[in-house]
Short mmCIF file of the C-alpha atoms (twelve columns), coordinates in Angstrom:
data_MODEL
# 
_entry.id   MODEL 
# 
loop_
_atom_site.group_PDB 
_atom_site.id 
_atom_site.type_symbol 
_atom_site.label_atom_id 
_atom_site.label_alt_id 
_atom_site.label_comp_id 
_atom_site.label_asym_id 
_atom_site.label_seq_id 
_atom_site.Cartn_x 
_atom_site.Cartn_y 
_atom_site.Cartn_z 
_atom_site.pdbx_PDB_model_num 
ATOM 1   C CA . MET A 1   22.638  7.581   -13.814 1 
ATOM 2   C CA . VAL A 2   22.785  4.239   -11.986 1 
ATOM 3   C CA . ARG A 3   25.973  5.269   -10.191 1 
ATOM 4   C CA . ARG A 4   24.375  8.563   -9.166  1 
ATOM 5   C CA . ILE A 5   21.364  6.720   -7.739  1 
ATOM 6   C CA . GLN A 6   23.681  4.317   -5.906  1 
ATOM 7   C CA . ARG A 7   25.711  7.223   -4.507  1 
ATOM 8   C CA . ILE A 8   22.600  9.056   -3.289  1 
ATOM 9   C CA . GLY A 9   21.109  5.882   -1.832  1 
ATOM 10  C CA . ARG A 10  24.344  5.027   0.003   1 
ATOM 11  C CA . ALA A 11  24.619  8.560   1.403   1 
ATOM 12  C CA . LEU A 12  20.995  8.541   2.568   1 
ATOM 13  C CA . LEU A 13  21.277  5.158   4.265   1 
ATOM 14  C CA . THR A 14  24.619  6.012   5.895   1 
ATOM 15  C CA . SER A 15  23.346  9.264   7.343   1 
ATOM 16  C CA . GLN A 16  20.070  7.726   8.511   1 
ATOM 17  C CA . MET A 17  21.882  4.730   10.048  1 
ATOM 18  C CA . ALA A 18  24.084  7.129   12.043  1 
ATOM 19  C CA . LEU A 19  20.945  8.918   13.205  1 
ATOM 20  C CA . MET A 20  19.096  5.721   14.148  1 
ATOM 21  C CA . LEU A 21  22.069  4.378   16.109  1 
ATOM 22  C CA . GLU A 22  21.776  7.448   18.320  1 
ATOM 23  C CA . TYR A 23  18.249  6.285   19.159  1 
ATOM 24  C CA . ARG A 24  19.078  2.553   19.553  1 
ATOM 25  C CA . ALA A 25  17.755  2.440   23.128  1 
ATOM 26  C CA . GLU A 26  14.402  3.817   21.956  1 
ATOM 27  C CA . ILE A 27  14.351  1.384   19.027  1 
ATOM 28  C CA . ALA A 28  14.935  -1.494  21.481  1 
ATOM 29  C CA . LEU A 29  11.823  -0.357  23.348  1 
ATOM 30  C CA . TRP A 30  9.898   -0.190  20.060  1 
ATOM 31  C CA . ALA A 31  10.937  -3.784  19.332  1 
ATOM 32  C CA . LEU A 32  9.772   -4.873  22.793  1 
ATOM 33  C CA . SER A 33  6.427   -3.171  22.211  1 
ATOM 34  C CA . GLY A 34  5.792   -5.344  19.138  1 
ATOM 35  C CA . VAL A 35  5.151   -8.564  21.053  1 
ATOM 36  C CA . LEU A 36  1.383   -8.576  20.451  1 
ATOM 37  C CA . PRO A 37  1.595   -11.707 18.187  1 
ATOM 38  C CA . LEU A 38  3.447   -13.574 20.967  1 
ATOM 39  C CA . ILE A 39  0.742   -12.571 23.452  1 
ATOM 40  C CA . MET A 40  -1.935  -13.739 21.019  1 
ATOM 41  C CA . LEU A 41  -0.044  -17.036 20.619  1 
ATOM 42  C CA . ALA A 42  -0.305  -17.602 24.371  1 
ATOM 43  C CA . VAL A 43  -4.021  -16.780 24.228  1 
ATOM 44  C CA . TRP A 44  -4.746  -19.055 21.255  1 
ATOM 45  C CA . GLN A 45  -2.742  -22.001 22.650  1 
ATOM 46  C CA . GLY A 46  -5.308  -22.286 25.426  1 
ATOM 47  C CA . SER A 47  -8.252  -22.162 23.056  1 
ATOM 48  C CA . ASP A 48  -10.036 -24.787 20.965  1 
ATOM 49  C CA . GLY A 49  -10.780 -22.248 18.229  1 
ATOM 50  C CA . ALA A 50  -7.563  -22.935 16.322  1 
ATOM 51  C CA . ALA A 51  -8.161  -26.700 16.260  1 
ATOM 52  C CA . ALA A 52  -11.721 -26.087 15.056  1 
ATOM 53  C CA . ALA A 53  -10.245 -24.057 12.173  1 
ATOM 54  C CA . GLY A 54  -7.890  -26.926 11.274  1 
ATOM 55  C CA . LEU A 55  -4.726  -25.400 12.768  1 
ATOM 56  C CA . SER A 56  -2.404  -27.653 14.742  1 
ATOM 57  C CA . SER A 57  -0.493  -26.328 17.746  1 
ATOM 58  C CA . SER A 58  2.771   -26.250 15.745  1 
ATOM 59  C CA . SER A 59  1.267   -24.435 12.752  1 
ATOM 60  C CA . LEU A 60  -0.356  -21.937 15.143  1 
ATOM 61  C CA . ALA A 61  3.015   -21.301 16.821  1 
ATOM 62  C CA . HIS A 62  4.775   -20.918 13.465  1 
ATOM 63  C CA . TYR A 63  2.139   -18.483 12.229  1 
ATOM 64  C CA . PHE A 64  2.284   -16.157 15.241  1 
ATOM 65  C CA . LEU A 65  6.093   -16.262 15.407  1 
ATOM 66  C CA . ALA A 66  6.178   -15.383 11.709  1 
ATOM 67  C CA . ALA A 67  3.603   -12.622 12.345  1 
ATOM 68  C CA . PHE A 68  5.916   -11.322 15.108  1 
ATOM 69  C CA . VAL A 69  8.809   -11.081 12.620  1 
ATOM 70  C CA . VAL A 70  6.561   -9.510  9.966   1 
ATOM 71  C CA . ARG A 71  5.290   -6.950  12.464  1 
ATOM 72  C CA . GLN A 72  8.832   -6.048  13.532  1 
ATOM 73  C CA . PHE A 73  10.002  -5.321  9.993   1 
ATOM 74  C CA . SER A 74  6.890   -3.654  8.587   1 
ATOM 75  C CA . VAL A 75  6.433   -0.960  11.223  1 
ATOM 76  C CA . VAL A 76  5.754   2.449   9.661   1 
ATOM 77  C CA . TRP A 77  5.832   5.717   11.620  1 
ATOM 78  C CA . MET A 78  5.900   8.058   8.616   1 
ATOM 79  C CA . ILE A 79  2.822   10.077  9.572   1 
ATOM 80  C CA . HIS A 80  4.147   11.057  13.002  1 
ATOM 81  C CA . VAL A 81  7.416   12.578  11.750  1 
ATOM 82  C CA . PHE A 82  5.809   14.052  8.618   1 
ATOM 83  C CA . GLU A 83  3.075   15.763  10.666  1 
ATOM 84  C CA . ASP A 84  5.736   17.311  12.893  1 
ATOM 85  C CA . ASP A 85  7.872   18.371  9.911   1 
ATOM 86  C CA . ALA A 86  4.892   19.932  8.122   1 
ATOM 87  C CA . LEU A 87  3.558   21.787  11.171  1 
ATOM 88  C CA . GLN A 88  6.970   22.972  12.414  1 
ATOM 89  C CA . GLY A 89  8.183   24.082  8.982   1 
ATOM 90  C CA . LYS A 90  10.987  21.493  8.902   1 
ATOM 91  C CA . LEU A 91  9.752   20.362  5.501   1 
ATOM 92  C CA . SER A 92  10.662  23.693  3.847   1 
ATOM 93  C CA . PRO A 93  14.448  23.156  3.572   1 
ATOM 94  C CA . GLN A 94  13.865  19.631  2.248   1 
ATOM 95  C CA . LEU A 95  11.768  21.051  -0.600  1 
ATOM 96  C CA . LEU A 96  14.746  23.157  -1.691  1 
ATOM 97  C CA . GLN A 97  16.979  20.101  -2.126  1 
ATOM 98  C CA . PRO A 98  17.180  18.231  -5.479  1 
ATOM 99  C CA . LEU A 99  15.747  15.078  -3.926  1 
ATOM 100 C CA . GLN A 100 12.142  14.040  -3.390  1 
ATOM 101 C CA . PRO A 101 11.735  14.306  0.433   1 
ATOM 102 C CA . LEU A 102 9.747   11.061  0.575   1 
ATOM 103 C CA . TRP A 103 12.964  9.171   -0.237  1 
ATOM 104 C CA . ARG A 104 14.496  10.550  2.957   1 
ATOM 105 C CA . TYR A 105 11.584  9.181   5.030   1 
ATOM 106 C CA . LEU A 106 11.846  5.803   3.278   1 
ATOM 107 C CA . ALA A 107 15.604  5.639   3.971   1 
ATOM 108 C CA . ALA A 108 14.941  6.457   7.646   1 
ATOM 109 C CA . HIS A 109 12.569  3.491   7.881   1 
ATOM 110 C CA . VAL A 110 15.063  1.122   6.216   1 
ATOM 111 C CA . ALA A 111 17.820  2.316   8.579   1 
ATOM 112 C CA . GLU A 112 15.516  1.794   11.555  1 
ATOM 113 C CA . GLN A 113 14.853  -1.783  10.390  1 
ATOM 114 C CA . CYS A 114 18.605  -2.457  10.198  1 
ATOM 115 C CA . THR A 115 19.061  -1.038  13.709  1 
ATOM 116 C CA . ARG A 116 16.143  -3.134  14.984  1 
ATOM 117 C CA . LEU A 117 17.527  -6.400  13.523  1 
ATOM 118 C CA . PRO A 118 19.884  -7.368  16.421  1 
ATOM 119 C CA . PHE A 119 17.196  -6.649  19.013  1 
ATOM 120 C CA . VAL A 120 14.713  -8.914  17.200  1 
ATOM 121 C CA . GLY A 121 17.388  -11.615 16.954  1 
ATOM 122 C CA . LEU A 122 18.042  -11.291 20.688  1 
ATOM 123 C CA . MET A 123 14.317  -11.594 21.468  1 
ATOM 124 C CA . LEU A 124 14.048  -14.735 19.310  1 
ATOM 125 C CA . GLY A 125 17.141  -16.131 21.045  1 
ATOM 126 C CA . VAL A 126 15.574  -15.612 24.465  1 
ATOM 127 C CA . LEU A 127 12.387  -17.250 23.184  1 
ATOM 128 C CA . ALA A 128 14.443  -20.199 21.886  1 
ATOM 129 C CA . LEU A 129 15.946  -20.688 25.344  1 
ATOM 130 C CA . ALA A 130 12.578  -20.405 27.081  1 
ATOM 131 C CA . GLN A 131 10.444  -22.383 24.595  1 
ATOM 132 C CA . PRO A 132 12.744  -24.210 22.126  1 
ATOM 133 C CA . LYS A 133 9.823   -26.193 20.652  1 
ATOM 134 C CA . LEU A 134 8.202   -23.000 19.373  1 
ATOM 135 C CA . LEU A 135 11.010  -22.136 16.976  1 
ATOM 136 C CA . TRP A 136 11.676  -23.692 13.609  1 
ATOM 137 C CA . TRP A 137 13.985  -23.011 10.686  1 
ATOM 138 C CA . PRO A 138 12.173  -22.338 7.390   1 
ATOM 139 C CA . SER A 139 13.511  -23.792 4.167   1 
ATOM 140 C CA . ALA A 140 15.663  -21.594 1.925   1 
ATOM 141 C CA . LEU A 141 12.753  -21.012 -0.473  1 
ATOM 142 C CA . GLU A 142 10.358  -20.124 2.365   1 
ATOM 143 C CA . LEU A 143 12.981  -17.762 3.805   1 
ATOM 144 C CA . ILE A 144 13.579  -15.965 0.488   1 
ATOM 145 C CA . LEU A 145 9.868   -15.680 -0.332  1 
ATOM 146 C CA . GLY A 146 9.124   -14.647 3.254   1 
ATOM 147 C CA . ILE A 147 11.695  -11.828 3.202   1 
ATOM 148 C CA . ALA A 148 10.363  -10.665 -0.168  1 
ATOM 149 C CA . ALA A 149 6.784   -10.715 1.142   1 
ATOM 150 C CA . ILE A 150 7.783   -8.820  4.311   1 
ATOM 151 C CA . GLN A 151 9.524   -6.106  2.311   1 
ATOM 152 C CA . ALA A 152 6.574   -5.854  -0.095  1 
ATOM 153 C CA . ALA A 153 4.229   -5.589  2.910   1 
ATOM 154 C CA . PHE A 154 6.428   -2.840  4.348   1 
ATOM 155 C CA . ILE A 155 6.292   -0.900  1.075   1 
ATOM 156 C CA . LEU A 156 2.483   -1.254  1.001   1 
ATOM 157 C CA . ARG A 157 2.179   -0.005  4.607   1 
ATOM 158 C CA . PHE A 158 4.570   2.857   3.838   1 
ATOM 159 C CA . LEU A 159 2.511   3.920   0.815   1 
ATOM 160 C CA . LEU A 160 -0.798  3.662   2.713   1 
ATOM 161 C CA . GLN A 161 0.441   5.708   5.652   1 
ATOM 162 C CA . SER A 162 2.140   8.205   3.331   1 
ATOM 163 C CA . VAL A 163 -1.196  8.802   1.586   1 
ATOM 164 C CA . ILE A 164 -2.771  9.593   4.955   1 
ATOM 165 C CA . ALA A 165 0.270   11.680  5.914   1 
ATOM 166 C CA . MET A 166 -0.337  13.931  2.914   1 
ATOM 167 C CA . LEU A 167 -3.523  15.099  4.653   1 
ATOM 168 C CA . CYS A 168 -1.165  16.998  6.998   1 
ATOM 169 C CA . PHE A 169 -1.113  19.679  4.304   1 
ATOM 170 C CA . TRP A 170 -4.817  20.307  4.980   1 
ATOM 171 C CA . SER A 171 -5.240  19.239  8.601   1 
ATOM 172 C CA . GLU A 172 -3.207  19.635  11.794  1 
ATOM 173 C CA . ARG A 173 -4.457  16.298  13.152  1 
ATOM 174 C CA . ALA A 174 -3.994  13.907  10.250  1 
ATOM 175 C CA . ALA A 175 -2.361  11.366  12.585  1 
ATOM 176 C CA . ALA A 176 -5.764  10.865  14.209  1 
ATOM 177 C CA . LEU A 177 -7.016  9.386   10.907  1 
ATOM 178 C CA . ASP A 178 -4.197  6.859   11.007  1 
ATOM 179 C CA . ARG A 179 -5.336  5.773   14.473  1 
ATOM 180 C CA . LEU A 180 -8.783  5.074   12.993  1 
ATOM 181 C CA . LEU A 181 -7.139  2.573   10.633  1 
ATOM 182 C CA . LEU A 182 -5.572  0.753   13.593  1 
ATOM 183 C CA . ILE A 183 -8.784  -1.141  14.414  1 
ATOM 184 C CA . PRO A 184 -9.347  -2.684  10.941  1 
ATOM 185 C CA . TYR A 185 -5.592  -3.280  10.694  1 
ATOM 186 C CA . LEU A 186 -5.571  -5.276  13.933  1 
ATOM 187 C CA . PHE A 187 -8.624  -7.401  13.150  1 
ATOM 188 C CA . LEU A 188 -8.391  -7.843  9.370   1 
ATOM 189 C CA . SER A 189 -4.623  -8.221  8.981   1 
ATOM 190 C CA . GLY A 190 -4.408  -11.514 10.882  1 
ATOM 191 C CA . LEU A 191 -2.348  -9.974  13.667  1 
ATOM 192 C CA . VAL A 192 -4.631  -10.996 16.547  1 
ATOM 193 C CA . ALA A 193 -6.007  -14.188 14.966  1 
ATOM 194 C CA . PRO A 194 -5.335  -16.303 11.875  1 
ATOM 195 C CA . LEU A 195 -7.881  -15.408 9.204   1 
ATOM 196 C CA . GLN A 196 -8.906  -19.106 8.966   1 
ATOM 197 C CA . THR A 197 -10.580 -18.734 12.361  1 
ATOM 198 C CA . TYR A 198 -12.954 -16.038 11.064  1 
ATOM 199 C CA . PRO A 199 -16.352 -16.793 9.493   1 
ATOM 200 C CA . PRO A 200 -16.146 -17.166 5.689   1 
ATOM 201 C CA . ALA A 201 -17.926 -13.852 5.073   1 
ATOM 202 C CA . ILE A 202 -15.423 -11.974 7.255   1 
ATOM 203 C CA . GLN A 203 -12.529 -13.734 5.491   1 
ATOM 204 C CA . LYS A 204 -13.833 -12.577 2.098   1 
ATOM 205 C CA . LEU A 205 -14.297 -9.034  3.435   1 
ATOM 206 C CA . ALA A 206 -10.770 -9.027  4.854   1 
ATOM 207 C CA . TRP A 207 -9.174  -10.081 1.536   1 
ATOM 208 C CA . LEU A 208 -10.954 -7.196  -0.209  1 
ATOM 209 C CA . THR A 209 -8.831  -4.834  1.896   1 
ATOM 210 C CA . PRO A 210 -5.023  -4.388  1.867   1 
ATOM 211 C CA . PHE A 211 -4.654  -5.432  5.515   1 
ATOM 212 C CA . PRO A 212 -4.175  -9.244  5.091   1 
ATOM 213 C CA . SER A 213 -1.366  -8.519  2.617   1 
ATOM 214 C CA . MET A 214 0.437   -6.634  5.396   1 
ATOM 215 C CA . VAL A 215 0.565   -9.500  7.934   1 
ATOM 216 C CA . ALA A 216 -1.404  -12.668 7.140   1 
ATOM 217 C CA . PHE A 217 0.126   -13.318 3.710   1 
ATOM 218 C CA . PRO A 218 3.836   -12.724 4.549   1 
ATOM 219 C CA . ALA A 219 3.426   -14.590 7.856   1 
ATOM 220 C CA . ALA A 220 1.867   -17.587 6.087   1 
ATOM 221 C CA . VAL A 221 4.661   -17.580 3.482   1 
ATOM 222 C CA . LEU A 222 7.390   -17.434 6.130   1 
ATOM 223 C CA . ALA A 223 5.678   -20.101 8.241   1 
ATOM 224 C CA . GLY A 224 5.505   -22.422 5.239   1 
ATOM 225 C CA . GLU A 225 1.717   -22.689 5.302   1 
ATOM 226 C CA . PRO A 226 -0.138  -23.611 2.104   1 
ATOM 227 C CA . VAL A 227 -0.843  -20.231 0.537   1 
ATOM 228 C CA . ALA A 228 -1.360  -18.928 -2.998  1 
ATOM 229 C CA . ILE A 229 2.056   -17.319 -3.583  1 
ATOM 230 C CA . GLY A 230 1.356   -15.765 -6.984  1 
ATOM 231 C CA . PRO A 231 -2.034  -14.178 -6.176  1 
ATOM 232 C CA . GLY A 232 -0.646  -12.983 -2.830  1 
ATOM 233 C CA . PHE A 233 2.245   -11.089 -4.416  1 
ATOM 234 C CA . LEU A 234 -0.080  -9.872  -7.190  1 
ATOM 235 C CA . GLN A 235 -2.445  -8.399  -4.604  1 
ATOM 236 C CA . LEU A 236 0.504   -6.665  -2.911  1 
ATOM 237 C CA . ALA A 237 1.598   -5.220  -6.255  1 
ATOM 238 C CA . LEU A 238 -1.915  -4.078  -7.226  1 
ATOM 239 C CA . TRP A 239 -2.510  -2.246  -3.938  1 
ATOM 240 C CA . SER A 240 0.915   -0.587  -4.226  1 
ATOM 241 C CA . LEU A 241 0.250   0.444   -7.827  1 
ATOM 242 C CA . LEU A 242 -3.084  1.891   -6.726  1 
ATOM 243 C CA . LEU A 243 -1.651  3.870   -3.820  1 
ATOM 244 C CA . TYR A 244 1.512   5.223   -5.497  1 
ATOM 245 C CA . PRO A 245 -0.194  7.523   -8.058  1 
ATOM 246 C CA . LEU A 246 -2.650  8.653   -5.371  1 
ATOM 247 C CA . LEU A 247 0.319   9.519   -3.151  1 
ATOM 248 C CA . MET A 248 2.014   11.514  -5.909  1 
ATOM 249 C CA . LEU A 249 -1.241  13.353  -6.702  1 
ATOM 250 C CA . LEU A 250 -1.756  14.343  -3.065  1 
ATOM 251 C CA . TRP A 251 1.921   15.278  -2.697  1 
ATOM 252 C CA . ARG A 252 1.841   17.724  -5.623  1 
ATOM 253 C CA . ALA A 253 -1.436  19.277  -4.466  1 
ATOM 254 C CA . GLY A 254 -0.187  19.438  -0.892  1 
ATOM 255 C CA . VAL A 255 3.121   21.086  -1.796  1 
ATOM 256 C CA . ARG A 256 1.247   23.733  -3.818  1 
ATOM 257 C CA . ARG A 257 -0.922  24.478  -0.773  1 
ATOM 258 C CA . TYR A 258 2.122   24.404  1.523   1 
ATOM 259 C CA . GLY A 259 3.936   26.919  -0.729  1 
ATOM 260 C CA . ALA A 260 0.858   29.143  -1.070  1 
ATOM 261 C CA . MET A 261 0.823   29.481  2.730   1 
ATOM 262 C CA . GLY A 262 4.326   30.968  2.595   1 
ATOM 263 C CA . ALA A 263 6.190   27.971  4.015   1 
# 
């Protein structure tokens, strides 16, 4: 059983890696488009707001550079390809295969992350040449916990967007709902500002949502900031455990509707 899973996983990743390498130029552009945290770093370095929140210039730089890395490796575009597959009928042959189609989408994202890795390294190298004081090397423990938090944040984002993607079975414009989530994601995740700079009431509201777990928590872990590691990973796990059964419920109902329409 384990060998079969390994064989399927290896085949999926190999095929998706070959596909993503064909689109490496486009992936390079995607990586370049994810520089919002670096732009926000430039904005916040000229502001007194960070100092008022108790953030030094070095901790501010570490946070936004970590947020840049988190953003690069937690990008999810599931809903855009799933909407196209559902509307164009491309999902039908996948339903005939003895493999849950969602695994194929997950493998595509992992392959895209692997393809994106050298471009992100190149961007950090250019940044090191331009502003060497901005970069730092996290400790081994911070690096391991940071990678784990980034991957957990990616899984959470994948589950959340997959839940919305399931609405493609009932609507032709489900991707528009995902765009509505972009605003709370930007402001409550810590992508445009560290959550410490928000009023206490907004901070409490933000931590009641899954968005800080997607950026603020993994960025703080990677940057080596004082953060509650256990509760942070627990919150990631709880949101994922909440979304996974909801995803499976919507998937089964959606496939029944998809089949009833003759697809």
